[in-house]
Amino acid sequence: MDVKLIIAIVQDQDVNRLLEKLLDNGIGATKLASTGGFLKVGSTTLLIGVENHQVEEVLGYLRETCKARKQLVTPLAAVGRSISAFIPQPVEVKVGGATVFIIDVERFEKV
Ligand code: 2BA
């Protein structure tokens, strides 16, 4: 059996629709709470174990349900400078749809 582990980092707003799609189609998933290293806001990481022939199907569900969104980030003011020297302007950052890693599983057991 050729098993893959799909690790998908998705935005919290998209998770319920994605999980519904997966479960309706008999695909199991584990949901983990996560935090993005850059924005430091909450996200959800799903562990999805599937056979190789189901990978494209899962990618399809991810594309259908995970939307790209824009967020404004305000860079930190430079330390040790007067406020007039550096007034931080919000910068727009595009987040998502989903960040996906697909990993070969050497062995899969349920004991
Ligand atoms: P965050 O690290 O919070 O990043 C959120 C968004 O900020 C990213 O969206 C990207 O558009 C932007 N960004 C990240 N690092 C940046 C930087 N050094 N300079 C400028 N902009 C930056 P996405 O690329 O859609 O990533 C969404 C989330 O997926 C990330 O949240 C992180 O939790 C995860 N992720 C992305 N790339 C990853 C990687 N190579 N390894 C592990 N996790 C990753």
mmCIF file of N, CA and C and ligand atoms in Angstrom:
data_model
loop_
_atom_site.group_PDB
_atom_site.id
_atom_site.type_symbol
_atom_site.label_atom_id
_atom_site.label_comp_id
_atom_site.label_asym_id
_atom_site.label_seq_id
_atom_site.Cartn_x
_atom_site.Cartn_y
_atom_site.Cartn_z
ATOM 1 N N MET A 1 0.852 -1.201 0.000
ATOM 2 C CA MET A 1 0.000 0.000 0.000
ATOM 3 C C MET A 1 0.887 1.251 0.000
ATOM 4 N N ASP A 2 0.620 2.164 -0.932
ATOM 5 C CA ASP A 2 1.431 3.377 -1.058
ATOM 6 C C ASP A 2 0.711 4.511 -0.324
ATOM 7 N N VAL A 3 1.150 4.770 0.909
ATOM 8 C CA VAL A 3 0.437 5.740 1.757
ATOM 9 C C VAL A 3 1.186 7.068 1.786
ATOM 10 N N LYS A 4 0.412 8.152 1.762
ATOM 11 C CA LYS A 4 0.986 9.508 1.856
ATOM 12 C C LYS A 4 0.383 10.208 3.072
ATOM 13 N N LEU A 5 1.169 11.070 3.663
ATOM 14 C CA LEU A 5 0.644 11.940 4.721
ATOM 15 C C LEU A 5 0.611 13.358 4.162
ATOM 16 N N ILE A 6 -0.600 13.913 4.120
ATOM 17 C CA ILE A 6 -0.752 15.299 3.668
ATOM 18 C C ILE A 6 -0.838 16.180 4.914
ATOM 19 N N ILE A 7 0.075 17.117 5.008
ATOM 20 C CA ILE A 7 0.035 18.102 6.104
ATOM 21 C C ILE A 7 -0.429 19.403 5.472
ATOM 22 N N ALA A 8 -1.600 19.870 5.906
ATOM 23 C CA ALA A 8 -2.168 21.076 5.281
ATOM 24 C C ALA A 8 -2.378 22.146 6.349
ATOM 25 N N ILE A 9 -1.755 23.296 6.141
ATOM 26 C CA ILE A 9 -1.941 24.431 7.062
ATOM 27 C C ILE A 9 -2.989 25.337 6.426
ATOM 28 N N VAL A 10 -4.110 25.485 7.116
ATOM 29 C CA VAL A 10 -5.231 26.230 6.526
ATOM 30 C C VAL A 10 -5.724 27.296 7.514
ATOM 31 N N GLN A 11 -6.477 28.232 6.996
ATOM 32 C CA GLN A 11 -7.033 29.266 7.874
ATOM 33 C C GLN A 11 -8.245 28.709 8.614
ATOM 34 N N ASP A 12 -8.402 29.143 9.849
ATOM 35 C CA ASP A 12 -9.479 28.613 10.702
ATOM 36 C C ASP A 12 -10.859 28.735 10.039
ATOM 37 N N GLN A 13 -11.078 29.813 9.296
ATOM 38 C CA GLN A 13 -12.396 30.049 8.669
ATOM 39 C C GLN A 13 -12.763 28.969 7.658
ATOM 40 N N ASP A 14 -11.763 28.278 7.117
ATOM 41 C CA ASP A 14 -12.019 27.308 6.036
ATOM 42 C C ASP A 14 -12.131 25.867 6.537
ATOM 43 N N VAL A 15 -11.791 25.646 7.807
ATOM 44 C CA VAL A 15 -11.618 24.270 8.269
ATOM 45 C C VAL A 15 -12.902 23.453 8.262
ATOM 46 N N ASN A 16 -13.992 24.036 8.717
ATOM 47 C CA ASN A 16 -15.208 23.228 8.836
ATOM 48 C C ASN A 16 -15.692 22.721 7.487
ATOM 49 N N ARG A 17 -15.656 23.594 6.478
ATOM 50 C CA ARG A 17 -16.088 23.162 5.137
ATOM 51 C C ARG A 17 -15.158 22.093 4.593
ATOM 52 N N LEU A 18 -13.873 22.253 4.856
ATOM 53 C CA LEU A 18 -12.900 21.266 4.373
ATOM 54 C C LEU A 18 -13.101 19.917 5.071
ATOM 55 N N LEU A 19 -13.270 19.943 6.384
ATOM 56 C CA LEU A 19 -13.462 18.686 7.132
ATOM 57 C C LEU A 19 -14.732 17.970 6.677
ATOM 58 N N GLU A 20 -15.780 18.755 6.425
ATOM 59 C CA GLU A 20 -17.047 18.186 5.951
ATOM 60 C C GLU A 20 -16.823 17.440 4.629
ATOM 61 N N LYS A 21 -16.101 18.070 3.702
ATOM 62 C CA LYS A 21 -15.796 17.452 2.397
ATOM 63 C C LYS A 21 -15.032 16.151 2.600
ATOM 64 N N LEU A 22 -14.018 16.218 3.467
ATOM 65 C CA LEU A 22 -13.178 15.037 3.677
ATOM 66 C C LEU A 22 -14.005 13.899 4.277
ATOM 67 N N LEU A 23 -14.749 14.219 5.315
ATOM 68 C CA LEU A 23 -15.500 13.168 6.012
ATOM 69 C C LEU A 23 -16.618 12.610 5.129
ATOM 70 N N ASP A 24 -17.292 13.468 4.349
ATOM 71 C CA ASP A 24 -18.334 13.005 3.415
ATOM 72 C C ASP A 24 -17.763 12.019 2.401
ATOM 73 N N ASN A 25 -16.478 12.137 2.140
ATOM 74 C CA ASN A 25 -15.855 11.278 1.133
ATOM 75 C C ASN A 25 -14.984 10.193 1.769
ATOM 76 N N GLY A 26 -15.215 9.961 3.047
ATOM 77 C CA GLY A 26 -14.572 8.840 3.735
ATOM 78 C C GLY A 26 -13.084 9.013 3.983
ATOM 79 N N ILE A 27 -12.638 10.261 4.045
ATOM 80 C CA ILE A 27 -11.209 10.517 4.275
ATOM 81 C C ILE A 27 -11.033 11.049 5.693
ATOM 82 N N GLY A 28 -10.206 10.372 6.470
ATOM 83 C CA GLY A 28 -10.000 10.761 7.857
ATOM 84 C C GLY A 28 -8.998 11.906 7.971
ATOM 85 N N ALA A 29 -9.154 12.676 9.029
ATOM 86 C CA ALA A 29 -8.219 13.783 9.247
ATOM 87 C C ALA A 29 -8.068 14.041 10.736
ATOM 88 N N THR A 30 -6.919 14.545 11.117
ATOM 89 C CA THR A 30 -6.691 14.995 12.497
ATOM 90 C C THR A 30 -6.408 16.487 12.465
ATOM 91 N N LYS A 31 -7.101 17.176 13.352
ATOM 92 C CA LYS A 31 -7.039 18.645 13.366
ATOM 93 C C LYS A 31 -6.152 19.110 14.519
ATOM 94 N N LEU A 32 -5.170 19.916 14.213
ATOM 95 C CA LEU A 32 -4.279 20.446 15.251
ATOM 96 C C LEU A 32 -4.352 21.974 15.249
ATOM 97 N N ALA A 33 -4.341 22.536 16.434
ATOM 98 C CA ALA A 33 -4.279 24.002 16.507
ATOM 99 C C ALA A 33 -2.846 24.438 16.222
ATOM 100 N N SER A 34 -2.680 25.473 15.408
ATOM 101 C CA SER A 34 -1.322 25.926 15.080
ATOM 102 C C SER A 34 -1.282 27.453 15.031
ATOM 103 N N THR A 35 -0.083 27.978 14.941
ATOM 104 C CA THR A 35 0.107 29.436 14.864
ATOM 105 C C THR A 35 1.150 29.728 13.807
ATOM 106 N N GLY A 36 0.840 30.632 12.897
ATOM 107 C CA GLY A 36 1.798 30.983 11.848
ATOM 108 C C GLY A 36 2.996 31.717 12.433
ATOM 109 N N GLY A 37 4.183 31.357 11.978
ATOM 110 C CA GLY A 37 5.414 31.948 12.520
ATOM 111 C C GLY A 37 5.550 33.420 12.167
ATOM 112 N N PHE A 38 5.026 33.842 11.040
ATOM 113 C CA PHE A 38 5.214 35.220 10.587
ATOM 114 C C PHE A 38 4.166 36.153 11.192
ATOM 115 N N LEU A 39 2.877 35.823 10.964
ATOM 116 C CA LEU A 39 1.809 36.705 11.471
ATOM 117 C C LEU A 39 1.484 36.438 12.943
ATOM 118 N N LYS A 40 1.836 35.252 13.416
ATOM 119 C CA LYS A 40 1.561 34.837 14.800
ATOM 120 C C LYS A 40 0.063 34.859 15.103
ATOM 121 N N VAL A 41 -0.732 34.480 14.091
ATOM 122 C CA VAL A 41 -2.167 34.314 14.333
ATOM 123 C C VAL A 41 -2.514 32.836 14.192
ATOM 124 N N GLY A 42 -3.649 32.468 14.793
ATOM 125 C CA GLY A 42 -4.066 31.078 14.818
ATOM 126 C C GLY A 42 -4.348 30.536 13.429
ATOM 127 N N SER A 43 -4.018 29.266 13.243
ATOM 128 C CA SER A 43 -4.361 28.564 12.006
ATOM 129 C C SER A 43 -4.662 27.129 12.409
ATOM 130 N N THR A 44 -5.054 26.329 11.428
ATOM 131 C CA THR A 44 -5.313 24.924 11.718
ATOM 132 C C THR A 44 -4.427 24.076 10.831
ATOM 133 N N THR A 45 -3.810 23.064 11.417
ATOM 134 C CA THR A 45 -3.016 22.121 10.630
ATOM 135 C C THR A 45 -3.744 20.790 10.626
ATOM 136 N N LEU A 46 -3.984 20.264 9.419
ATOM 137 C CA LEU A 46 -4.652 18.969 9.304
ATOM 138 C C LEU A 46 -3.638 17.918 8.899
ATOM 139 N N LEU A 47 -3.702 16.776 9.561
ATOM 140 C CA LEU A 47 -2.929 15.595 9.155
ATOM 141 C C LEU A 47 -3.913 14.677 8.448
ATOM 142 N N ILE A 48 -3.638 14.386 7.189
ATOM 143 C CA ILE A 48 -4.581 13.603 6.385
ATOM 144 C C ILE A 48 -3.810 12.421 5.783
ATOM 145 N N GLY A 49 -4.103 11.240 6.272
ATOM 146 C CA GLY A 49 -3.430 10.043 5.750
ATOM 147 C C GLY A 49 -4.273 9.424 4.644
ATOM 148 N N VAL A 50 -3.684 9.239 3.462
ATOM 149 C CA VAL A 50 -4.447 8.698 2.323
ATOM 150 C C VAL A 50 -3.566 7.772 1.491
ATOM 151 N N GLU A 51 -4.226 7.014 0.625
ATOM 152 C CA GLU A 51 -3.464 6.255 -0.363
ATOM 153 C C GLU A 51 -3.073 7.206 -1.493
ATOM 154 N N ASN A 52 -2.020 6.824 -2.190
ATOM 155 C CA ASN A 52 -1.472 7.699 -3.235
ATOM 156 C C ASN A 52 -2.538 8.163 -4.238
ATOM 157 N N HIS A 53 -3.452 7.264 -4.608
ATOM 158 C CA HIS A 53 -4.437 7.625 -5.643
ATOM 159 C C HIS A 53 -5.470 8.641 -5.139
ATOM 160 N N GLN A 54 -5.501 8.922 -3.815
ATOM 161 C CA GLN A 54 -6.463 9.900 -3.276
ATOM 162 C C GLN A 54 -5.864 11.306 -3.111
ATOM 163 N N VAL A 55 -4.551 11.427 -3.367
ATOM 164 C CA VAL A 55 -3.884 12.715 -3.104
ATOM 165 C C VAL A 55 -4.504 13.837 -3.937
ATOM 166 N N GLU A 56 -4.723 13.585 -5.225
ATOM 167 C CA GLU A 56 -5.266 14.649 -6.092
ATOM 168 C C GLU A 56 -6.679 15.036 -5.652
ATOM 169 N N GLU A 57 -7.453 14.028 -5.218
ATOM 170 C CA GLU A 57 -8.817 14.296 -4.719
ATOM 171 C C GLU A 57 -8.757 15.270 -3.528
ATOM 172 N N VAL A 58 -7.843 14.985 -2.590
ATOM 173 C CA VAL A 58 -7.721 15.854 -1.403
ATOM 174 C C VAL A 58 -7.254 17.257 -1.821
ATOM 175 N N LEU A 59 -6.312 17.324 -2.757
ATOM 176 C CA LEU A 59 -5.863 18.651 -3.222
ATOM 177 C C LEU A 59 -7.035 19.426 -3.838
ATOM 178 N N GLY A 60 -7.913 18.707 -4.506
ATOM 179 C CA GLY A 60 -9.117 19.338 -5.069
ATOM 180 C C GLY A 60 -9.991 19.945 -3.979
ATOM 181 N N TYR A 61 -10.201 19.203 -2.886
ATOM 182 C CA TYR A 61 -11.016 19.732 -1.775
ATOM 183 C C TYR A 61 -10.336 20.952 -1.150
ATOM 184 N N LEU A 62 -9.005 20.898 -1.039
ATOM 185 C CA LEU A 62 -8.275 22.046 -0.474
ATOM 186 C C LEU A 62 -8.455 23.277 -1.377
ATOM 187 N N ARG A 63 -8.352 23.054 -2.694
ATOM 188 C CA ARG A 63 -8.504 24.197 -3.628
ATOM 189 C C ARG A 63 -9.914 24.765 -3.569
ATOM 190 N N GLU A 64 -10.912 23.876 -3.421
ATOM 191 C CA GLU A 64 -12.309 24.330 -3.379
ATOM 192 C C GLU A 64 -12.626 25.140 -2.132
ATOM 193 N N THR A 65 -12.045 24.743 -1.004
ATOM 194 C CA THR A 65 -12.524 25.302 0.270
ATOM 195 C C THR A 65 -11.600 26.360 0.881
ATOM 196 N N CYS A 66 -10.330 26.375 0.497
ATOM 197 C CA CYS A 66 -9.387 27.284 1.180
ATOM 198 C C CYS A 66 -9.161 28.544 0.356
ATOM 199 N N LYS A 67 -9.584 29.637 0.899
ATOM 200 C CA LYS A 67 -9.541 30.911 0.174
ATOM 201 C C LYS A 67 -8.293 31.713 0.560
ATOM 202 N N ALA A 68 -7.761 32.439 -0.428
ATOM 203 C CA ALA A 68 -6.683 33.383 -0.119
ATOM 204 C C ALA A 68 -7.326 34.652 0.439
ATOM 205 N N ARG A 69 -6.727 35.187 1.493
ATOM 206 C CA ARG A 69 -7.254 36.427 2.101
ATOM 207 C C ARG A 69 -6.094 37.388 2.319
ATOM 208 N N LYS A 70 -6.459 38.670 2.397
ATOM 209 C CA LYS A 70 -5.413 39.667 2.646
ATOM 210 C C LYS A 70 -5.467 40.103 4.097
ATOM 211 N N GLN A 71 -4.293 40.259 4.698
ATOM 212 C CA GLN A 71 -4.241 40.768 6.072
ATOM 213 C C GLN A 71 -3.268 41.921 6.138
ATOM 214 N N LEU A 72 -3.579 42.876 7.005
ATOM 215 C CA LEU A 72 -2.659 44.001 7.172
ATOM 216 C C LEU A 72 -1.731 43.725 8.345
ATOM 217 N N VAL A 73 -0.449 43.944 8.138
ATOM 218 C CA VAL A 73 0.550 43.744 9.191
ATOM 219 C C VAL A 73 1.252 45.068 9.405
ATOM 220 N N THR A 74 1.398 45.433 10.680
ATOM 221 C CA THR A 74 2.158 46.653 10.960
ATOM 222 C C THR A 74 3.547 46.253 11.447
ATOM 223 N N PRO A 75 4.587 46.578 10.696
ATOM 224 C CA PRO A 75 5.938 46.228 11.131
ATOM 225 C C PRO A 75 6.263 46.915 12.453
ATOM 226 N N LEU A 76 7.107 46.251 13.280
ATOM 227 C CA LEU A 76 7.479 46.843 14.572
ATOM 228 C C LEU A 76 8.317 48.093 14.335
ATOM 229 N N ALA A 77 8.097 49.099 15.188
ATOM 230 C CA ALA A 77 8.899 50.323 15.080
ATOM 231 C C ALA A 77 10.353 50.018 15.434
ATOM 232 N N ALA A 78 11.280 50.701 14.788
ATOM 233 C CA ALA A 78 12.700 50.475 15.062
ATOM 234 C C ALA A 78 13.011 50.876 16.497
ATOM 235 N N VAL A 79 13.727 50.006 17.209
ATOM 236 C CA VAL A 79 14.045 50.277 18.614
ATOM 237 C C VAL A 79 15.117 51.370 18.685
ATOM 238 N N GLY A 80 14.957 52.260 19.641
ATOM 239 C CA GLY A 80 16.002 53.262 19.874
ATOM 240 C C GLY A 80 15.937 54.462 18.947
ATOM 241 N N ARG A 81 14.886 54.542 18.134
ATOM 242 C CA ARG A 81 14.758 55.719 17.274
ATOM 243 C C ARG A 81 13.561 56.529 17.726
ATOM 244 N N SER A 82 13.580 57.815 17.432
ATOM 245 C CA SER A 82 12.409 58.614 17.797
ATOM 246 C C SER A 82 11.252 58.225 16.875
ATOM 247 N N ILE A 83 10.037 58.415 17.365
ATOM 248 C CA ILE A 83 8.850 57.984 16.624
ATOM 249 C C ILE A 83 8.755 58.712 15.280
ATOM 250 N N SER A 84 9.245 59.969 15.264
ATOM 251 C CA SER A 84 9.156 60.721 14.013
ATOM 252 C C SER A 84 10.119 60.159 12.959
ATOM 253 N N ALA A 85 11.175 59.463 13.417
ATOM 254 C CA ALA A 85 12.158 58.926 12.476
ATOM 255 C C ALA A 85 11.592 57.723 11.718
ATOM 256 N N PHE A 86 10.641 57.024 12.359
ATOM 257 C CA PHE A 86 10.128 55.815 11.706
ATOM 258 C C PHE A 86 8.671 55.614 12.081
ATOM 259 N N ILE A 87 7.793 55.939 11.187
ATOM 260 C CA ILE A 87 6.366 55.713 11.448
ATOM 261 C C ILE A 87 5.952 54.482 10.647
ATOM 262 N N PRO A 88 5.681 53.362 11.341
ATOM 263 C CA PRO A 88 5.386 52.144 10.590
ATOM 264 C C PRO A 88 4.075 52.226 9.818
ATOM 265 N N GLN A 89 4.113 51.810 8.586
ATOM 266 C CA GLN A 89 2.916 51.779 7.741
ATOM 267 C C GLN A 89 2.441 50.331 7.641
ATOM 268 N N PRO A 90 1.111 50.095 7.750
ATOM 269 C CA PRO A 90 0.630 48.720 7.575
ATOM 270 C C PRO A 90 0.965 48.205 6.168
ATOM 271 N N VAL A 91 1.332 46.943 6.123
ATOM 272 C CA VAL A 91 1.678 46.300 4.851
ATOM 273 C C VAL A 91 0.672 45.185 4.618
ATOM 274 N N GLU A 92 0.231 45.048 3.368
ATOM 275 C CA GLU A 92 -0.748 44.009 3.056
ATOM 276 C C GLU A 92 -0.037 42.692 2.733
ATOM 277 N N VAL A 93 -0.507 41.605 3.370
ATOM 278 C CA VAL A 93 0.089 40.290 3.147
ATOM 279 C C VAL A 93 -1.014 39.335 2.691
ATOM 280 N N LYS A 94 -0.726 38.546 1.665
ATOM 281 C CA LYS A 94 -1.717 37.560 1.190
ATOM 282 C C LYS A 94 -1.488 36.250 1.946
ATOM 283 N N VAL A 95 -2.543 35.732 2.543
ATOM 284 C CA VAL A 95 -2.431 34.477 3.306
ATOM 285 C C VAL A 95 -3.289 33.413 2.634
ATOM 286 N N GLY A 96 -2.727 32.217 2.491
ATOM 287 C CA GLY A 96 -3.492 31.069 1.975
ATOM 288 C C GLY A 96 -3.670 31.129 0.476
ATOM 289 N N GLY A 97 -4.596 30.353 -0.001
ATOM 290 C CA GLY A 97 -5.428 29.238 0.428
ATOM 291 C C GLY A 97 -4.837 28.289 1.444
ATOM 292 N N ALA A 98 -3.951 27.355 1.066
ATOM 293 C CA ALA A 98 -3.429 26.392 2.018
ATOM 294 C C ALA A 98 -1.957 26.140 1.699
ATOM 295 N N THR A 99 -1.200 25.856 2.760
ATOM 296 C CA THR A 99 0.195 25.435 2.570
ATOM 297 C C THR A 99 0.222 23.926 2.785
ATOM 298 N N VAL A 100 0.682 23.194 1.777
ATOM 299 C CA VAL A 100 0.505 21.741 1.800
ATOM 300 C C VAL A 100 1.837 21.020 1.617
ATOM 301 N N PHE A 101 2.099 20.071 2.486
ATOM 302 C CA PHE A 101 3.259 19.182 2.352
ATOM 303 C C PHE A 101 2.733 17.767 2.135
ATOM 304 N N ILE A 102 3.312 17.050 1.192
ATOM 305 C CA ILE A 102 2.886 15.672 0.930
ATOM 306 C C ILE A 102 4.096 14.772 1.147
ATOM 307 N N ILE A 103 3.942 13.862 2.099
ATOM 308 C CA ILE A 103 5.091 13.088 2.566
ATOM 309 C C ILE A 103 4.850 11.597 2.338
ATOM 310 N N ASP A 104 5.883 10.894 1.899
ATOM 311 C CA ASP A 104 5.800 9.434 1.776
ATOM 312 C C ASP A 104 5.768 8.818 3.167
ATOM 313 N N VAL A 105 4.845 7.894 3.384
ATOM 314 C CA VAL A 105 4.774 7.206 4.676
ATOM 315 C C VAL A 105 5.452 5.846 4.512
ATOM 316 N N GLU A 106 6.491 5.619 5.290
ATOM 317 C CA GLU A 106 7.245 4.374 5.147
ATOM 318 C C GLU A 106 6.405 3.178 5.586
ATOM 319 N N ARG A 107 5.691 3.357 6.681
ATOM 320 C CA ARG A 107 4.882 2.262 7.207
ATOM 321 C C ARG A 107 3.690 2.833 7.950
ATOM 322 N N PHE A 108 2.540 2.207 7.784
ATOM 323 C CA PHE A 108 1.326 2.689 8.462
ATOM 324 C C PHE A 108 0.700 1.519 9.216
ATOM 325 N N GLU A 109 0.493 1.675 10.509
ATOM 326 C CA GLU A 109 -0.102 0.610 11.335
ATOM 327 C C GLU A 109 -1.161 1.226 12.229
ATOM 328 N N LYS A 110 -2.242 0.469 12.465
ATOM 329 C CA LYS A 110 -3.158 0.818 13.551
ATOM 330 C C LYS A 110 -3.116 -0.344 14.511
ATOM 331 N N VAL A 111 -2.696 -0.109 15.728
ATOM 332 C CA VAL A 111 -2.546 -1.240 16.661
ATOM 333 C C VAL A 111 -3.508 -1.101 17.836
HETATM 334 P P1 2BA B 1 2.546 32.758 8.659
HETATM 335 O O1 2BA B 1 3.955 32.313 8.890
HETATM 336 O O2 2BA B 1 1.881 33.521 9.738
HETATM 337 O O3 2BA B 1 2.538 33.597 7.294
HETATM 338 C C1 2BA B 1 1.369 34.247 6.859
HETATM 339 C C2 2BA B 1 1.612 34.903 5.510
HETATM 340 O O4 2BA B 1 2.595 35.923 5.635
HETATM 341 C C3 2BA B 1 2.156 33.928 4.449
HETATM 342 O O5 2BA B 1 1.052 33.291 3.824
HETATM 343 C C4 2BA B 1 2.942 34.843 3.532
HETATM 344 O O6 2BA B 1 2.100 35.454 2.558
HETATM 345 C C5 2BA B 1 3.427 35.937 4.470
HETATM 346 N N1 2BA B 1 4.807 35.719 4.903
HETATM 347 C C6 2BA B 1 5.304 34.676 5.600
HETATM 348 N N2 2BA B 1 6.613 34.841 5.864
HETATM 349 C C7 2BA B 1 6.949 36.032 5.328
HETATM 350 C C8 2BA B 1 8.162 36.813 5.248
HETATM 351 N N3 2BA B 1 9.301 36.376 5.809
HETATM 352 N N4 2BA B 1 8.129 38.003 4.600
HETATM 353 C C9 2BA B 1 6.991 38.461 4.036
HETATM 354 N N5 2BA B 1 5.812 37.803 4.075
HETATM 355 C C10 2BA B 1 5.795 36.605 4.708
HETATM 356 P P2 2BA B 1 1.171 31.799 3.331
HETATM 357 O O7 2BA B 1 2.416 31.638 2.514
HETATM 358 O O8 2BA B 1 -0.130 31.443 2.697
HETATM 359 O O9 2BA B 1 1.400 30.910 4.628
HETATM 360 C C11 2BA B 1 0.352 30.634 5.550
HETATM 361 C C12 2BA B 1 0.899 29.874 6.732
HETATM 362 O O10 2BA B 1 1.415 28.617 6.263
HETATM 363 C C13 2BA B 1 2.097 30.523 7.421
HETATM 364 O O11 2BA B 1 1.628 31.482 8.344
HETATM 365 C C14 2BA B 1 2.758 29.336 8.094
HETATM 366 O O12 2BA B 1 2.049 28.963 9.256
HETATM 367 C C15 2BA B 1 2.545 28.241 7.058
HETATM 368 N N6 2BA B 1 3.717 28.122 6.196
HETATM 369 C C16 2BA B 1 3.977 28.803 5.062
HETATM 370 N N7 2BA B 1 5.127 28.397 4.525
HETATM 371 C C17 2BA B 1 5.621 27.427 5.332
HETATM 372 C C18 2BA B 1 6.783 26.607 5.316
HETATM 373 N N8 2BA B 1 7.701 26.691 4.340
HETATM 374 N N9 2BA B 1 6.964 25.709 6.314
HETATM 375 C C19 2BA B 1 6.044 25.601 7.294
HETATM 376 N N10 2BA B 1 4.919 26.346 7.381
HETATM 377 C C20 2BA B 1 4.716 27.245 6.405
#
